[in-house]
XYZ file of N, CA and C in Angstrom:
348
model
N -6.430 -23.082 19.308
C -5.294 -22.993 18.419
C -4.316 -21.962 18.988
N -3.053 -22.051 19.234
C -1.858 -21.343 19.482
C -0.986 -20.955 18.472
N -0.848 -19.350 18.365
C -0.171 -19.164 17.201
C 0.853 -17.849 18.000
N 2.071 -18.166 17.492
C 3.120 -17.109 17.906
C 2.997 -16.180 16.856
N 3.502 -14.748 17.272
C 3.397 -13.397 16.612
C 4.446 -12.681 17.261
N 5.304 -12.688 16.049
C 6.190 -11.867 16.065
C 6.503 -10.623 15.440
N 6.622 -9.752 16.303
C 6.743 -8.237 16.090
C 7.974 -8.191 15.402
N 7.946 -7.450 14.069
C 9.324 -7.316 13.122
C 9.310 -5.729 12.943
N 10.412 -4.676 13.417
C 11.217 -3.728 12.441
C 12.308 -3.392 12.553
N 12.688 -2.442 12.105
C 14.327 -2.089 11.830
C 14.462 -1.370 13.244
N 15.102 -2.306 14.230
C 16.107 -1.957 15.313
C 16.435 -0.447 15.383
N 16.903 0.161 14.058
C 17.703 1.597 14.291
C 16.685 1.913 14.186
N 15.219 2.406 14.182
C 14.490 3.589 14.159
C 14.714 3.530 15.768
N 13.537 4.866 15.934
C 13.972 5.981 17.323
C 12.878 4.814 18.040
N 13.272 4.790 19.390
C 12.487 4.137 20.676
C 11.052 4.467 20.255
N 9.982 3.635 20.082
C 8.566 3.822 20.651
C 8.453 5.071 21.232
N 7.658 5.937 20.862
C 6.938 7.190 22.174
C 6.031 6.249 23.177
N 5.931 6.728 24.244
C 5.477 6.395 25.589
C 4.097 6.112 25.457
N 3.375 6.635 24.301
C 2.161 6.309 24.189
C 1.534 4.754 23.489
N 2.740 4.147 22.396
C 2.525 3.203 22.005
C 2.759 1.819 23.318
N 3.564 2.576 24.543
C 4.053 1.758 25.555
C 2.252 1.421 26.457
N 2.170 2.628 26.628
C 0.669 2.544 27.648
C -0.799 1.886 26.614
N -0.625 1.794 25.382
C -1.818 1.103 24.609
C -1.292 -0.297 24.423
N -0.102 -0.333 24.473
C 0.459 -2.144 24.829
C 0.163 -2.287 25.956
N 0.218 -2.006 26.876
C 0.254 -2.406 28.320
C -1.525 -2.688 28.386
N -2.254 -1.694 28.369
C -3.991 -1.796 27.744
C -4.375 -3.529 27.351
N -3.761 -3.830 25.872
C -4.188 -4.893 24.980
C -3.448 -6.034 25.543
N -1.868 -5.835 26.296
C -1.852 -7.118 27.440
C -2.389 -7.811 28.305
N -3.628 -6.334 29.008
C -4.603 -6.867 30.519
C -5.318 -7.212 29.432
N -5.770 -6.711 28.566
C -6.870 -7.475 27.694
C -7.211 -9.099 27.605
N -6.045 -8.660 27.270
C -5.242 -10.478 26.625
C -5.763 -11.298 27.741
N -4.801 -10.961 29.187
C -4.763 -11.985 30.138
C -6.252 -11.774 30.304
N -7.135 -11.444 30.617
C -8.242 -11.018 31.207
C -9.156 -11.770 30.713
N -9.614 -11.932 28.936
C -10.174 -12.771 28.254
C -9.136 -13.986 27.701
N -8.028 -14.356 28.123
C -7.536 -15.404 28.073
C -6.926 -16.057 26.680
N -6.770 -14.455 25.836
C -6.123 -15.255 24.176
C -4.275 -15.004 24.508
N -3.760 -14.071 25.382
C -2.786 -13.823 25.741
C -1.456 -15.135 26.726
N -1.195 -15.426 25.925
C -0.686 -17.049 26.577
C 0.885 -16.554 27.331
N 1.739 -15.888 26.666
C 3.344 -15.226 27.219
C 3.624 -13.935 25.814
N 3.917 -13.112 26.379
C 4.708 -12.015 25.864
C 6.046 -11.556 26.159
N 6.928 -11.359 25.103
C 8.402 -10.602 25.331
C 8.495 -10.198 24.403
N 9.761 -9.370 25.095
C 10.828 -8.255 23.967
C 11.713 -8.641 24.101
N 12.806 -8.739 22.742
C 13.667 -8.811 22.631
C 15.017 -7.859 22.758
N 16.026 -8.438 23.325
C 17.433 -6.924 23.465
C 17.775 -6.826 21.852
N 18.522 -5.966 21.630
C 18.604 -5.467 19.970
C 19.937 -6.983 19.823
N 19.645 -6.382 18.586
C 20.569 -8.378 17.970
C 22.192 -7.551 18.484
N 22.603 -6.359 18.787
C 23.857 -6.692 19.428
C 24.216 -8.016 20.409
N 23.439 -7.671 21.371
C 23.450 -8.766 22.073
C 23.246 -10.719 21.760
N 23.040 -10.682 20.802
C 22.445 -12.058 19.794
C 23.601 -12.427 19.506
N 23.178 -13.725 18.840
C 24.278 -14.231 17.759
C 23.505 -15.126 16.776
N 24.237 -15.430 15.580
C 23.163 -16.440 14.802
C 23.957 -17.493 14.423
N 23.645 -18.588 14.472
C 24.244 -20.056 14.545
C 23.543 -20.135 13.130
N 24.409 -20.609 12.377
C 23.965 -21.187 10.901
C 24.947 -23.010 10.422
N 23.849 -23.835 9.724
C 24.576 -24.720 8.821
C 24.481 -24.603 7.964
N 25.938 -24.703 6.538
C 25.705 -24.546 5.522
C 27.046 -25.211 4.700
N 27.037 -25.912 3.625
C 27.761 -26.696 3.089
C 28.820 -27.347 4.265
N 27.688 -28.358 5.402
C 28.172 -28.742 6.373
C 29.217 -28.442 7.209
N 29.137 -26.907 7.008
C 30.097 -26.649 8.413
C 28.947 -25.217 9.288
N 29.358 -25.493 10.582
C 27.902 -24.755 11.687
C 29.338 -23.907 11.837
N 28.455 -22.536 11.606
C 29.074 -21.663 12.139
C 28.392 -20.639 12.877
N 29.129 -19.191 13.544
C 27.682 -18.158 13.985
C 28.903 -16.915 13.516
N 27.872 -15.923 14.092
C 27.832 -14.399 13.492
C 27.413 -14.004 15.218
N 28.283 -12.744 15.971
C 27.532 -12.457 16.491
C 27.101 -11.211 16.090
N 26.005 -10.558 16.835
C 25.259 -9.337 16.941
C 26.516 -8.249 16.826
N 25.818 -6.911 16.078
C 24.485 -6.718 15.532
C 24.198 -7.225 14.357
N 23.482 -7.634 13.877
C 22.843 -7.804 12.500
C 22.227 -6.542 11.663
N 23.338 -5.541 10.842
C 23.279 -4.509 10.653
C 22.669 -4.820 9.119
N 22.637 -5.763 8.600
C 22.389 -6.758 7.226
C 21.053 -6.684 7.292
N 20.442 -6.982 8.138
C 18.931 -7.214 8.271
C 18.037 -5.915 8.473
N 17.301 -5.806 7.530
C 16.310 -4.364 7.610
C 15.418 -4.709 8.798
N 14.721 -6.134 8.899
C 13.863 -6.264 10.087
C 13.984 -7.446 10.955
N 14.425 -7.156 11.954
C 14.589 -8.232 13.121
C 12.933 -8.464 13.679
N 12.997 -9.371 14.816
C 11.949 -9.419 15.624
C 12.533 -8.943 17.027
N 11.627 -8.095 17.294
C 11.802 -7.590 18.541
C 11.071 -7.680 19.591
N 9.839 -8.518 19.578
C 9.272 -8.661 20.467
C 7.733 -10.082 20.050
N 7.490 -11.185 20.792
C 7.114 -11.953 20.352
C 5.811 -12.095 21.427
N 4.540 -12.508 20.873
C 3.511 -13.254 21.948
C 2.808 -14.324 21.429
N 2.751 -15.128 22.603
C 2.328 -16.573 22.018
C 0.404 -16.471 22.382
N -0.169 -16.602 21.643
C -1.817 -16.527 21.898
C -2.648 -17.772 21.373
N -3.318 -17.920 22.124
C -4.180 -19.040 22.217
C -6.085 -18.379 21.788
N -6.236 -18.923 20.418
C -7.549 -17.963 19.693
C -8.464 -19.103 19.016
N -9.860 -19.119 18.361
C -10.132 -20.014 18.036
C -10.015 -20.385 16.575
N -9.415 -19.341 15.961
C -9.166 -19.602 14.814
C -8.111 -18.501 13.989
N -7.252 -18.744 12.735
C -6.279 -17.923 12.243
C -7.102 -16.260 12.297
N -8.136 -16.331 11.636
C -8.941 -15.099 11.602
C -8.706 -14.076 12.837
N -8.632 -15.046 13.511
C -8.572 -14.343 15.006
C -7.631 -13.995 15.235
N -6.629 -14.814 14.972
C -5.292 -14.221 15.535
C -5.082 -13.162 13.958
N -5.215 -13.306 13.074
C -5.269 -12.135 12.457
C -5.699 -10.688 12.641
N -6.705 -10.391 13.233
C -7.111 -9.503 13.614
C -6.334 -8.895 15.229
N -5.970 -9.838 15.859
C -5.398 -9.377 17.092
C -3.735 -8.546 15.894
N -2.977 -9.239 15.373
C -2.675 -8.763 14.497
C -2.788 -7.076 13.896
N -3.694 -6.877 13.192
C -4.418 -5.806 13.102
C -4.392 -5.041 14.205
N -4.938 -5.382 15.050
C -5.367 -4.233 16.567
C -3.774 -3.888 16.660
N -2.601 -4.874 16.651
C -1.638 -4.810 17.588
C -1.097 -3.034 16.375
N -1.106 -3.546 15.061
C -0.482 -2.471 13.931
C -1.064 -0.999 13.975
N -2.624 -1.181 14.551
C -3.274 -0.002 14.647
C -2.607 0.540 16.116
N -2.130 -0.272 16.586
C -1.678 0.611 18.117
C -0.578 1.360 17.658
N 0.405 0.690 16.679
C 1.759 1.557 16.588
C 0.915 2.915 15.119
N -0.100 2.423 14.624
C -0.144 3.559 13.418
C -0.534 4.738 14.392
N -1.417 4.312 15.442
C -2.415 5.739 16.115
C -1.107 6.378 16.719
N -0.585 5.549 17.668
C 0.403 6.235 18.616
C 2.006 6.397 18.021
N 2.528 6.314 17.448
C 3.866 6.200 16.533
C 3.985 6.783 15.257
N 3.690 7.931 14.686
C 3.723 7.890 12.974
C 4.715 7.581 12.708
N 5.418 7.078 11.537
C 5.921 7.053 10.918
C 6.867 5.799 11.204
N 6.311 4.847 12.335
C 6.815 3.869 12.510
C 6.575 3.105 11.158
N 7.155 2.179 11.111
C 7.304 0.397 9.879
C 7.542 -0.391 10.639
N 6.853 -1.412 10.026
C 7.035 -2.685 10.698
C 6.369 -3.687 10.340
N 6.389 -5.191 10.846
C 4.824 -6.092 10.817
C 4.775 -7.308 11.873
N 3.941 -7.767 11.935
C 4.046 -8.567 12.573
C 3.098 -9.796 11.700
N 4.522 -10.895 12.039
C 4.616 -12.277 11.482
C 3.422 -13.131 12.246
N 2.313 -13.763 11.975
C 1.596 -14.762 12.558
C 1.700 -16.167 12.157
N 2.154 -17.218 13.016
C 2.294 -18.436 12.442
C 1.762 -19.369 13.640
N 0.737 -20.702 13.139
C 0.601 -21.554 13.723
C 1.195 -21.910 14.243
N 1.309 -22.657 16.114
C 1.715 -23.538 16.544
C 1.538 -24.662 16.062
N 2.751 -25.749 16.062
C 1.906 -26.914 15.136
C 1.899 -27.920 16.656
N 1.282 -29.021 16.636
C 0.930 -29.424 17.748
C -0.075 -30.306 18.454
């Protein structure tokens, strides 16, 4: 089963400390190593974005920043696990990396089936 996970918080808090960088980098070789780790990225802050919307049939967009939005996604990985449980818990591990190394970070991360 393949399920994307997307990392969500508010853009304006302060950069990651260097330590939440080196316990990601850790749970990536993990990933590839035992094989639940399928592609990982980060996203540039929604300045750079834009958002394409339809609505009472006319498509329009907005570009970046999205100063409206308390939580963007900023960074996404696609994992291949044998069941939701699982990717739940990778989940978990990923939140305990920013609680140990980051206080006072917020955030979450979104888990949703690939459908397929």
């Amino acid at each position: 089963m393949q399920f994307m996970c997307m990392l969500k918080n508010d853009e304006r808090s302060a950069p990651a400390p260097q330590e939440v960088y080196a316990a990601m980098a850790e749970f990536e070789q993990e990933g590839r190593r035992n094989g639940t780790l399928v592609e990982l990225g980060g996203l540039l802050p929604s300045a750079a974005g834009a958002i394409v919307s339809l609505a009472d049939g006319r498509i329009s967009h907005v570009d970046g920043p999205f100063a409206e939005s308390k939580e963007l996604v900023g960074g996404y990985a696609i994992i291949e696990v044998r069941s939701r449980d699982e990717a739940v818990e990778l989940g978990r591990r990923l939140m305990a990396i920013h609680l140990e190394h980051a206080p006072g970070w917020e955030g979450s991360c979104e888990i949703r089936q690939i459908a397929g």
